[in-house]
Short mmCIF file of C-alpha atoms and ligand atoms in Angstrom, two decimals:
data_model
loop_
_atom_site.label_atom_id
_atom_site.label_comp_id
_atom_site.label_asym_id
_atom_site.label_seq_id
_atom_site.Cartn_x
_atom_site.Cartn_y
_atom_site.Cartn_z
CA MET A 1 53.72 48.38 19.16
CA SER A 2 55.45 51.68 18.47
CA VAL A 3 56.04 52.41 14.81
CA ARG A 4 58.51 55.25 15.31
CA ARG A 5 61.97 53.75 15.23
CA THR A 6 65.44 55.25 15.33
CA GLY A 7 66.76 52.79 12.79
CA PRO A 8 65.40 49.56 11.41
CA GLY A 9 64.19 47.77 14.52
CA MET A 10 65.38 50.57 16.76
CA PRO A 11 63.58 52.53 19.49
CA ALA A 12 62.11 55.91 18.67
CA ARG A 13 64.91 58.21 19.72
CA ILE A 14 68.26 57.87 21.33
CA PRO A 15 69.77 60.72 23.29
CA VAL A 16 72.11 62.99 21.36
CA ALA A 17 75.42 63.34 23.13
CA GLY A 18 76.99 66.76 23.55
CA THR A 19 78.70 68.13 20.48
CA ASP A 20 81.52 70.51 19.86
CA PRO A 21 80.61 72.45 16.74
CA ILE A 22 82.94 72.61 13.79
CA SER A 23 81.80 73.33 10.28
CA LEU A 24 81.81 70.06 8.44
CA ASP A 25 78.24 69.55 7.48
CA SER A 26 77.12 72.83 6.05
CA ALA A 27 79.28 73.42 3.02
CA PRO A 28 77.84 76.32 1.03
CA THR A 29 76.49 75.73 -2.43
CA ASP A 30 77.68 79.11 -3.65
CA GLY A 31 81.26 77.94 -3.93
CA SER A 32 82.49 80.39 -1.30
CA SER A 33 85.41 79.20 0.81
CA GLY A 34 85.37 79.41 4.60
CA SER A 35 87.03 77.04 6.98
CA GLY A 36 85.92 74.72 9.70
CA GLU A 37 87.76 74.77 13.01
CA ASN A 38 90.05 72.07 11.70
CA GLY A 39 91.07 74.44 8.93
CA ILE A 40 89.17 72.36 6.37
CA SER A 41 88.19 74.46 3.40
CA ARG A 42 84.50 74.28 2.67
CA ARG A 43 85.30 74.54 -1.00
CA LEU A 44 87.48 71.45 -0.61
CA LEU A 45 84.83 69.60 1.31
CA MET A 46 82.16 70.41 -1.18
CA GLY A 47 84.40 69.90 -4.19
CA LEU A 48 81.82 71.92 -6.01
CA GLY A 49 82.10 75.39 -7.46
CA ALA A 50 78.94 77.21 -8.58
CA ALA A 51 79.63 76.39 -12.23
CA GLY A 52 80.20 72.70 -11.56
CA ALA A 53 77.13 72.52 -9.37
CA GLY A 54 75.04 74.13 -12.06
CA THR A 55 76.10 71.60 -14.66
CA LEU A 56 75.33 68.68 -12.40
CA LEU A 57 72.19 69.99 -10.81
CA MET A 58 70.46 71.26 -13.92
CA ARG A 59 69.28 68.43 -16.11
CA PRO A 60 66.66 68.64 -18.82
CA ALA A 61 63.10 68.09 -17.64
CA PHE A 62 61.06 65.28 -19.13
CA ALA A 63 59.06 65.97 -22.23
CA SER A 64 56.03 63.97 -21.13
CA PRO A 65 53.52 65.94 -19.05
CA ALA A 66 52.84 62.80 -16.98
CA ALA A 67 56.44 62.78 -15.86
CA GLY A 68 56.46 65.86 -13.68
CA PRO A 69 54.34 68.70 -12.32
CA ALA A 70 54.49 72.35 -13.28
CA GLU A 71 57.01 74.60 -11.55
CA GLY A 72 55.83 75.44 -8.04
CA GLU A 73 53.58 72.40 -7.60
CA GLY A 74 54.55 69.50 -5.34
CA VAL A 75 55.42 66.18 -6.91
CA GLY A 76 52.74 63.57 -6.11
CA PHE A 77 53.86 60.37 -4.37
CA ALA A 78 51.99 57.07 -3.92
CA VAL A 79 53.34 55.03 -0.99
CA VAL A 80 53.07 51.26 -1.51
CA GLY A 81 52.97 49.09 1.63
CA LEU A 82 51.89 50.71 4.88
CA GLY A 83 54.07 48.91 7.40
CA LEU A 84 56.53 50.07 10.04
CA LEU A 85 58.73 52.22 7.86
CA SER A 86 55.84 53.88 6.04
CA GLN A 87 53.87 54.63 9.20
CA GLY A 88 56.85 55.49 11.38
CA GLN A 89 58.96 57.58 8.99
CA ILE A 90 57.72 58.06 5.46
CA LEU A 91 54.15 59.29 5.93
CA PRO A 92 55.18 61.67 8.76
CA GLY A 93 58.12 62.73 6.56
CA PHE A 94 55.74 64.34 4.07
CA HIS A 95 54.97 66.99 6.72
CA SER A 96 58.57 68.20 6.47
CA ALA A 97 58.99 67.63 2.74
CA LYS A 98 58.94 70.75 0.62
CA ARG A 99 58.53 69.41 -2.90
CA ALA A 100 57.23 65.86 -2.38
CA LYS A 101 53.56 65.53 -1.47
CA LEU A 102 51.59 62.46 -0.51
CA THR A 103 48.75 61.90 -2.97
CA ALA A 104 47.99 58.14 -2.92
CA LEU A 105 48.30 54.98 -0.82
CA VAL A 106 48.56 51.34 -1.87
CA SER A 107 47.82 48.64 0.69
CA GLY A 108 46.42 45.16 1.19
CA HIS A 109 44.48 46.42 4.21
CA PRO A 110 41.71 48.85 3.19
CA ASP A 111 40.79 49.77 6.79
CA LYS A 112 44.33 50.79 7.61
CA ALA A 113 44.68 52.64 4.31
CA THR A 114 41.42 54.53 4.89
CA ARG A 115 42.51 55.53 8.39
CA LEU A 116 45.92 56.70 7.18
CA ALA A 117 44.42 58.49 4.19
CA ALA A 118 42.20 60.51 6.57
CA LYS A 119 45.15 61.26 8.81
CA TYR A 120 47.42 62.45 5.98
CA GLY A 121 44.85 64.14 3.75
CA VAL A 122 44.84 61.59 0.93
CA ALA A 123 41.65 61.42 -1.15
CA ARG A 124 39.63 58.22 -0.68
CA ASP A 125 39.64 57.59 -4.41
CA ALA A 126 43.45 57.63 -4.31
CA ILE A 127 43.62 54.43 -2.22
CA TYR A 128 44.67 51.41 -4.25
CA THR A 129 45.07 47.72 -3.52
CA TYR A 130 47.76 45.40 -4.86
CA GLU A 131 45.15 43.99 -7.24
CA ASN A 132 43.96 47.27 -8.80
CA TYR A 133 47.40 48.93 -8.51
CA ASP A 134 47.88 49.11 -12.28
CA ARG A 135 45.05 51.62 -12.44
CA ILE A 136 47.51 54.25 -11.21
CA VAL A 137 48.29 54.68 -14.90
CA ASP A 138 45.16 56.86 -15.12
CA ASP A 139 45.86 58.86 -11.96
CA PRO A 140 47.61 62.16 -12.76
CA ARG A 141 47.97 62.89 -9.03
CA ILE A 142 50.79 60.31 -8.91
CA GLN A 143 54.18 61.03 -10.47
CA VAL A 144 56.35 58.92 -8.14
CA VAL A 145 55.64 55.51 -6.62
CA TYR A 146 57.55 54.81 -3.40
CA ILE A 147 57.95 51.03 -2.90
CA VAL A 148 58.05 50.15 0.82
CA LEU A 149 57.17 46.45 0.57
CA PRO A 150 59.05 43.34 1.71
CA ASN A 151 62.19 42.99 -0.41
CA ALA A 152 60.91 40.14 -2.59
CA MET A 153 58.03 42.33 -3.78
CA HIS A 154 60.17 45.30 -4.86
CA ALA A 155 60.84 44.09 -8.39
CA GLU A 156 57.24 43.29 -9.32
CA PHE A 157 55.75 46.50 -7.95
CA THR A 158 58.56 48.65 -9.34
CA ILE A 159 58.14 47.21 -12.81
CA ARG A 160 54.35 47.58 -12.70
CA ALA A 161 54.72 51.25 -11.67
CA LEU A 162 57.24 51.92 -14.43
CA LYS A 163 54.92 50.29 -16.96
CA ALA A 164 52.19 52.65 -15.71
CA GLY A 165 54.48 55.55 -16.64
CA LYS A 166 55.45 56.48 -13.07
CA HIS A 167 58.88 57.20 -11.64
CA VAL A 168 59.95 54.89 -8.80
CA LEU A 169 61.69 55.41 -5.49
CA CYS A 170 62.39 51.90 -4.17
CA GLU A 171 63.53 50.93 -0.69
CA LYS A 172 66.78 49.08 -0.11
CA PRO A 173 67.75 46.39 -0.86
CA MET A 174 66.40 47.04 -4.34
CA ALA A 175 65.54 43.36 -4.87
CA THR A 176 66.28 39.83 -3.71
CA SER A 177 68.34 38.78 -6.73
CA VAL A 178 70.74 40.28 -9.26
CA ALA A 179 68.39 39.20 -12.06
CA ASP A 180 65.45 41.09 -10.52
CA ALA A 181 67.59 44.20 -10.03
CA GLU A 182 68.66 44.05 -13.67
CA ALA A 183 65.04 43.65 -14.78
CA MET A 184 64.07 46.76 -12.77
CA ILE A 185 66.80 48.82 -14.44
CA ALA A 186 65.76 47.56 -17.87
CA ALA A 187 62.11 48.42 -17.14
CA ALA A 188 63.06 51.98 -16.15
CA LYS A 189 65.03 52.38 -19.36
CA ALA A 190 62.20 50.97 -21.47
CA ALA A 191 59.67 53.29 -19.82
CA ASP A 192 62.05 56.28 -19.88
CA ARG A 193 61.32 56.86 -16.21
CA LYS A 194 63.58 57.44 -13.19
CA LEU A 195 64.43 54.64 -10.77
CA MET A 196 66.01 55.79 -7.52
CA ILE A 197 67.03 53.47 -4.69
CA ALA A 198 66.29 54.86 -1.23
CA TYR A 199 69.84 55.07 0.13
CA ARG A 200 69.02 57.74 2.68
CA CYS A 201 72.65 58.03 3.84
CA HIS A 202 73.53 59.58 0.46
CA TYR A 203 71.42 62.59 1.48
CA GLU A 204 72.15 62.72 5.20
CA PRO A 205 74.41 65.41 6.75
CA LEU A 206 76.65 63.17 8.91
CA ASN A 207 77.43 60.79 6.10
CA LEU A 208 77.98 63.64 3.66
CA ALA A 209 80.33 65.29 6.17
CA ALA A 210 82.25 62.03 6.56
CA MET A 211 82.54 61.60 2.78
CA ARG A 212 83.71 65.18 2.29
CA LEU A 213 86.22 65.00 5.11
CA ILE A 214 87.80 61.88 3.63
CA ARG A 215 87.76 63.35 0.10
CA SER A 216 89.45 66.53 1.43
CA GLY A 217 92.61 64.58 2.31
CA LYS A 218 92.73 66.26 5.71
CA LEU A 219 92.87 62.88 7.46
CA GLY A 220 95.37 61.45 4.99
CA LYS A 221 95.01 58.31 2.93
CA PRO A 222 92.12 56.10 4.00
CA ARG A 223 93.49 52.69 4.97
CA MET A 224 90.72 50.80 6.74
CA VAL A 225 86.95 51.05 7.03
CA VAL A 226 85.14 49.03 9.69
CA THR A 227 81.36 48.80 9.65
CA GLN A 228 79.00 47.15 12.14
CA MET A 229 75.31 46.95 11.29
CA GLY A 230 72.91 44.85 13.28
CA ARG A 231 70.21 44.45 15.86
CA GLN A 232 68.11 41.78 17.54
CA ALA A 233 65.48 40.28 15.25
CA SER A 234 62.35 38.76 16.70
CA LEU A 235 59.90 36.24 15.32
CA SER A 236 57.18 37.95 17.34
CA ASP A 237 57.54 41.08 15.16
CA PRO A 238 55.65 40.61 11.86
CA ALA A 239 58.14 42.95 10.17
CA ASP A 240 60.91 40.52 11.11
CA VAL A 241 59.06 37.35 10.14
CA TRP A 242 59.56 38.09 6.44
CA ARG A 243 63.10 39.37 7.10
CA LEU A 244 63.97 35.91 8.51
CA ASP A 245 62.50 34.22 5.44
CA MET A 246 65.18 33.80 2.76
CA LYS A 247 62.77 34.03 -0.17
CA MET A 248 61.13 37.22 1.10
CA SER A 249 64.24 39.01 2.36
CA GLY A 250 66.99 37.76 0.08
CA GLY A 251 69.44 37.40 2.94
CA GLY A 252 68.38 38.14 6.53
CA ALA A 253 70.60 40.60 8.41
CA LEU A 254 72.92 41.02 5.42
CA ALA A 255 70.13 42.29 3.15
CA ASP A 256 68.47 44.32 5.89
CA MET A 257 71.38 45.87 7.82
CA GLY A 258 74.66 44.69 6.34
CA ILE A 259 73.85 46.51 3.11
CA TYR A 260 74.43 49.82 4.94
CA GLY A 261 78.00 48.76 5.66
CA ILE A 262 78.61 47.57 2.11
CA ASN A 263 77.22 50.75 0.59
CA GLY A 264 78.91 52.83 3.30
CA ALA A 265 82.41 51.46 2.69
CA ARG A 266 81.94 52.23 -1.01
CA TYR A 267 80.75 55.82 -0.55
CA LEU A 268 83.27 56.56 2.18
CA LEU A 269 86.19 55.36 0.05
CA ASN A 270 84.60 56.47 -3.25
CA GLU A 271 85.80 53.32 -4.99
CA GLU A 272 84.59 49.79 -5.60
CA PRO A 273 85.98 46.60 -4.06
CA VAL A 274 87.77 44.11 -6.27
CA GLU A 275 87.47 41.05 -4.05
CA VAL A 276 85.81 39.75 -0.93
CA ARG A 277 86.16 36.99 1.63
CA ALA A 278 83.35 36.25 4.07
CA TRP A 279 82.41 33.94 6.89
CA ALA A 280 79.15 33.27 8.69
CA GLN A 281 78.37 32.04 12.18
CA THR A 282 74.79 30.85 12.48
CA ASP A 283 73.08 28.79 15.16
CA ARG A 284 70.58 26.75 13.14
CA LYS A 285 68.90 25.67 16.38
CA ASP A 286 67.82 29.27 16.93
CA PRO A 287 64.34 29.37 15.31
CA ARG A 288 65.15 32.77 13.78
CA PHE A 289 67.95 31.34 11.69
CA ARG A 290 66.45 28.26 10.05
CA GLU A 291 66.85 29.83 6.59
CA VAL A 292 69.00 32.94 6.75
CA GLU A 293 72.51 33.41 8.07
CA ASP A 294 72.91 35.30 11.34
CA LEU A 295 76.39 36.76 11.85
CA ILE A 296 78.31 37.44 8.66
CA ALA A 297 81.74 39.06 8.61
CA TRP A 298 83.45 40.06 5.38
CA GLN A 299 86.56 41.71 4.13
CA PHE A 300 86.67 43.77 0.93
CA ARG A 301 89.89 44.72 -0.81
CA PHE A 302 89.84 48.01 -2.75
CA PRO A 303 92.08 49.08 -5.67
CA SER A 304 93.69 51.86 -3.57
CA GLY A 305 94.88 49.25 -1.10
CA ALA A 306 92.22 50.14 1.46
CA ILE A 307 90.49 47.27 3.24
CA ALA A 308 86.95 47.25 4.60
CA ASN A 309 85.90 44.89 7.35
CA GLY A 310 82.16 44.60 7.69
CA SER A 311 79.86 42.65 9.92
CA THR A 312 76.14 42.25 10.35
CA SER A 313 73.92 40.22 12.62
CA PHE A 314 70.34 39.82 13.73
CA ASP A 315 71.69 38.77 17.13
CA TYR A 316 73.57 42.01 17.93
CA ALA A 317 72.66 44.79 20.31
CA PRO A 318 71.43 47.55 18.01
CA THR A 319 74.22 49.24 16.12
CA MET A 320 74.73 51.09 12.85
CA SER A 321 78.26 52.38 13.18
CA TYR A 322 81.53 52.69 11.34
CA GLN A 323 85.11 53.87 11.66
CA VAL A 324 87.52 55.03 9.00
CA GLU A 325 91.20 54.79 9.84
CA CYS A 326 93.30 57.14 7.74
CA ALA A 327 97.05 57.80 7.72
CA GLN A 328 96.79 61.08 9.66
CA GLY A 329 93.43 60.83 11.36
CA ARG A 330 90.33 58.80 11.88
CA LEU A 331 86.62 59.27 12.06
CA VAL A 332 84.05 57.37 14.05
CA ALA A 333 80.36 57.49 13.24
CA ASP A 334 78.59 55.81 16.15
CA PRO A 335 75.78 55.71 15.52
CA GLY A 336 76.24 56.66 11.92
CA ALA A 337 73.02 55.63 10.20
CA PHE A 338 70.16 55.85 12.67
CA TYR A 339 67.17 58.01 11.79
CA ASN A 340 68.38 60.54 14.36
CA GLY A 341 70.93 60.93 17.13
CA ASN A 342 73.90 60.14 14.89
CA ARG A 343 77.29 61.24 16.14
CA LEU A 344 80.53 61.86 14.28
CA THR A 345 83.86 62.07 16.07
CA VAL A 346 86.97 63.13 14.19
CA GLN A 347 90.44 62.47 15.52
CA THR A 348 93.62 64.07 14.22
CA GLY A 349 96.81 63.11 16.02
CA TYR A 350 95.77 62.44 19.61
CA GLN A 351 92.95 65.01 19.63
CA SER A 352 89.38 64.11 18.95
CA GLN A 353 86.35 66.29 18.55
CA VAL A 354 82.66 65.53 18.21
CA GLN A 355 81.29 67.34 15.17
CA ALA A 356 78.10 69.36 15.20
CA ILE A 357 75.82 67.69 12.71
CA HIS A 358 72.68 69.34 11.44
CA GLU A 359 69.93 66.79 12.07
CA ILE A 360 67.21 66.52 9.45
CA ASP A 361 64.22 64.37 8.57
CA GLN A 362 66.11 61.98 6.32
CA PHE A 363 63.02 60.67 4.59
CA ALA A 364 61.68 64.14 3.77
CA ARG A 365 65.11 64.99 2.37
CA GLU A 366 65.28 61.89 0.24
CA MET A 367 61.74 62.31 -1.09
CA ASP A 368 62.43 65.96 -1.91
CA TRP A 369 65.55 64.87 -3.78
CA MET A 370 63.47 62.43 -5.80
CA ALA A 371 60.96 65.22 -6.47
CA ASP A 372 63.81 67.38 -7.76
CA VAL A 373 65.05 64.53 -9.96
CA VAL A 374 61.59 64.24 -11.50
CA ARG A 375 61.42 68.01 -12.01
CA GLY A 376 64.78 67.94 -13.77
CA LYS A 377 66.40 70.00 -11.02
CA ALA A 378 68.72 67.43 -9.46
CA PRO A 379 70.78 64.51 -10.74
CA LEU A 380 69.83 60.94 -9.96
CA VAL A 381 72.47 59.96 -7.39
CA SER A 382 71.34 56.64 -5.91
CA THR A 383 70.62 54.96 -9.21
CA GLY A 384 69.34 51.49 -9.99
CA GLU A 385 72.92 50.58 -10.97
CA GLU A 386 74.04 51.63 -7.48
CA GLY A 387 71.47 49.24 -6.00
CA LEU A 388 72.52 46.51 -8.42
CA GLN A 389 76.15 46.86 -7.31
CA ASP A 390 75.13 46.11 -3.72
CA MET A 391 73.06 43.15 -4.91
CA ARG A 392 76.14 41.76 -6.69
CA LEU A 393 78.33 42.37 -3.64
CA MET A 394 75.86 40.66 -1.28
CA LYS A 395 75.76 37.70 -3.64
CA ALA A 396 79.58 37.60 -3.66
CA ILE A 397 79.59 37.64 0.15
CA LEU A 398 77.13 34.74 0.30
CA ASP A 399 79.13 32.89 -2.38
CA SER A 400 82.28 33.28 -0.28
CA VAL A 401 80.45 32.10 2.84
CA ALA A 402 79.25 29.04 0.92
CA GLN A 403 82.86 28.33 -0.07
CA GLY A 404 84.15 28.59 3.49
CA GLY A 405 85.68 32.06 3.12
CA ALA A 406 87.21 31.65 -0.33
CA THR A 407 88.23 34.83 -2.15
CA VAL A 408 85.54 35.87 -4.63
CA SER A 409 86.16 38.48 -7.32
CA THR A 410 83.96 41.57 -7.15
CA ALA A 411 85.51 43.35 -10.13
CA PHE A 412 82.15 43.97 -11.80
CA GLY A 413 83.29 47.06 -13.69
CA TYR A 414 80.86 49.38 -11.89
CA THR A 415 81.75 53.01 -11.21
CA ARG A 416 79.32 55.30 -9.40
CA ALA A 417 78.04 57.87 -11.88
CA ILE A 418 77.78 60.75 -9.40
CA ASP A 419 79.51 61.12 -6.05
CA PRO A 420 76.91 62.28 -3.48
CA ALA A 421 79.63 64.30 -1.76
CA LYS A 422 79.96 66.43 -4.89
CA VAL A 423 76.32 67.25 -5.49
CA VAL A 424 74.12 66.76 -2.44
CA ASP A 425 73.85 69.90 -0.36
CA VAL A 426 72.84 70.05 3.29
CA PRO A 427 69.53 71.85 3.73
CA ALA A 428 69.54 74.91 5.95
P1 LIG B 501 56.87 45.93 7.30
O1 LIG B 501 56.74 44.47 7.33
O2 LIG B 501 56.61 46.70 8.53
O3 LIG B 501 55.92 46.54 6.17
C1 LIG B 501 55.79 45.97 4.91
C2 LIG B 501 54.36 46.20 4.41
O4 LIG B 501 54.27 45.62 3.12
C3 LIG B 501 53.29 45.55 5.23
O5 LIG B 501 52.86 46.30 6.33
C4 LIG B 501 52.18 45.39 4.22
O6 LIG B 501 51.51 46.64 4.07
C5 LIG B 501 52.93 45.17 2.92
N1 LIG B 501 52.93 43.77 2.50
C6 LIG B 501 52.38 43.31 1.36
N2 LIG B 501 52.51 42.00 1.26
C7 LIG B 501 53.17 41.58 2.37
C8 LIG B 501 53.60 40.31 2.82
N3 LIG B 501 53.42 39.19 2.12
N4 LIG B 501 54.23 40.25 4.02
C9 LIG B 501 54.46 41.36 4.74
N5 LIG B 501 54.07 42.59 4.33
C10 LIG B 501 53.43 42.70 3.16
O7 LIG B 501 58.34 46.24 6.75
P2 LIG B 501 59.14 47.61 6.82
O8 LIG B 501 58.22 48.74 6.66
O9 LIG B 501 60.02 47.60 8.00
O10 LIG B 501 60.10 47.45 5.55
C11 LIG B 501 59.62 47.68 4.24
C12 LIG B 501 60.80 47.95 3.30
O11 LIG B 501 61.49 49.11 3.73
C13 LIG B 501 61.84 46.86 3.24
O12 LIG B 501 62.32 46.74 1.94
C14 LIG B 501 62.96 47.35 4.14
O13 LIG B 501 64.23 46.86 3.78
C15 LIG B 501 62.87 48.83 3.91
N6 LIG B 501 63.34 49.59 5.08
C16 LIG B 501 64.21 50.61 4.87
C17 LIG B 501 64.64 51.38 5.92
C18 LIG B 501 65.51 52.55 5.68
O14 LIG B 501 66.02 53.13 6.64
N7 LIG B 501 65.72 52.97 4.43
C19 LIG B 501 64.25 51.08 7.30
C20 LIG B 501 63.26 50.02 7.39
C21 LIG B 501 62.85 49.31 6.31
P3 LIG B 501 49.91 46.70 3.89
O15 LIG B 501 49.34 46.08 5.13
O16 LIG B 501 49.67 48.14 3.75
O17 LIG B 501 49.62 45.91 2.66
#
């Protein structure tokens, strides 16, 4: 079985269609202006002058020596759970990472861990099991623990890492319940350590370009966001067996794929929904869907008047795509959240143009960002609170489904602390 996937459950690579370059994705960090072919000011897109960037990007470093390495050294990461994502994306991602370095592995399978440690240059005495995991407290090679376990295990292993004085990068969805997500945030506060949720799209050039284009006003007022996130799940894939188990996944396709659409609508519109209605269509005779819902469709209403229609399914042909319909233009990201091969088309009037997007290793980028957070050189963008908001929204969707599509309030009072479009640069 190949472990290199294009997106969750996706094949390794999809062909990249021809592009017509315009400058949307490479806004300078020096605050200089400069226009894309659509006449979009880079300064507008970036929304970030040098002074503003400095304030946001420079945060005080931690006092504790255990919290971060000296200037110039890489930040040591322990990867917990050596499954498809770790083997296919994260471990190879360290080759491209500049400030994150792989220093430890945690696994329930010592043979696999030993083989991967040899392959990636991890010391044998830096291999841990789930049982002796708490001993990482005494390992100065580890500053960050990257949790890549089934969703139901995120909370326990995050909290244990935080108690050991480590910072945590945790895969999405951050947990399987609102209560667990809240406990993770509380543990990070109590330990005075950073908790970042691995929302890779917050650091990815296409999604940043889409956010900046909408923020620029060039396309006019955003009216409608449509997101489709799904794929075929299979009980013959061990990585899907737990995803089809309600207790382990916290919600099947919704928790695995739909979360990209929920988070995406929020970062594209840069606001939070106030209510949701949702419906599910699930064939309980299909052995995959004995516990979790299959197709879920929802509709969020936002304070600006924008509406977001989202859908997710484990019985879809693979897709991670979205459209944003604005008053004077529209953008289509299809695919918009694969590991590579993403494609952004922007339409103004009757003319549409495929944008040139600088493709990167998204996992290297995200891990480097976390390394910079730990070193006090970058703000924490995808916070625990950001993960908690999606947990609350997924719960609201499932509550609405359970009530046959009734309107459920989502006015939780959350506001994103930092807009990725304002602070995350696109690496050269
Ligand atoms: P896998 O099932 O492939 O890997 C999970 C690993 O966790 C296993 O290989 C195993 O590692 C370990 N594990 C420990 N206990 C269990 C258990 N009871 N059942 C199954 N595995 C166990 O899953 P993925 O790698 O695809 O997903 C892991 C996490 O990453 C999930 O939270 C998922 O949502 C997230 N993800 C995020 C993506 C993104 O783009 N950001 C894409 C794909 C996944 P070992 O044998 O080493 O103990």
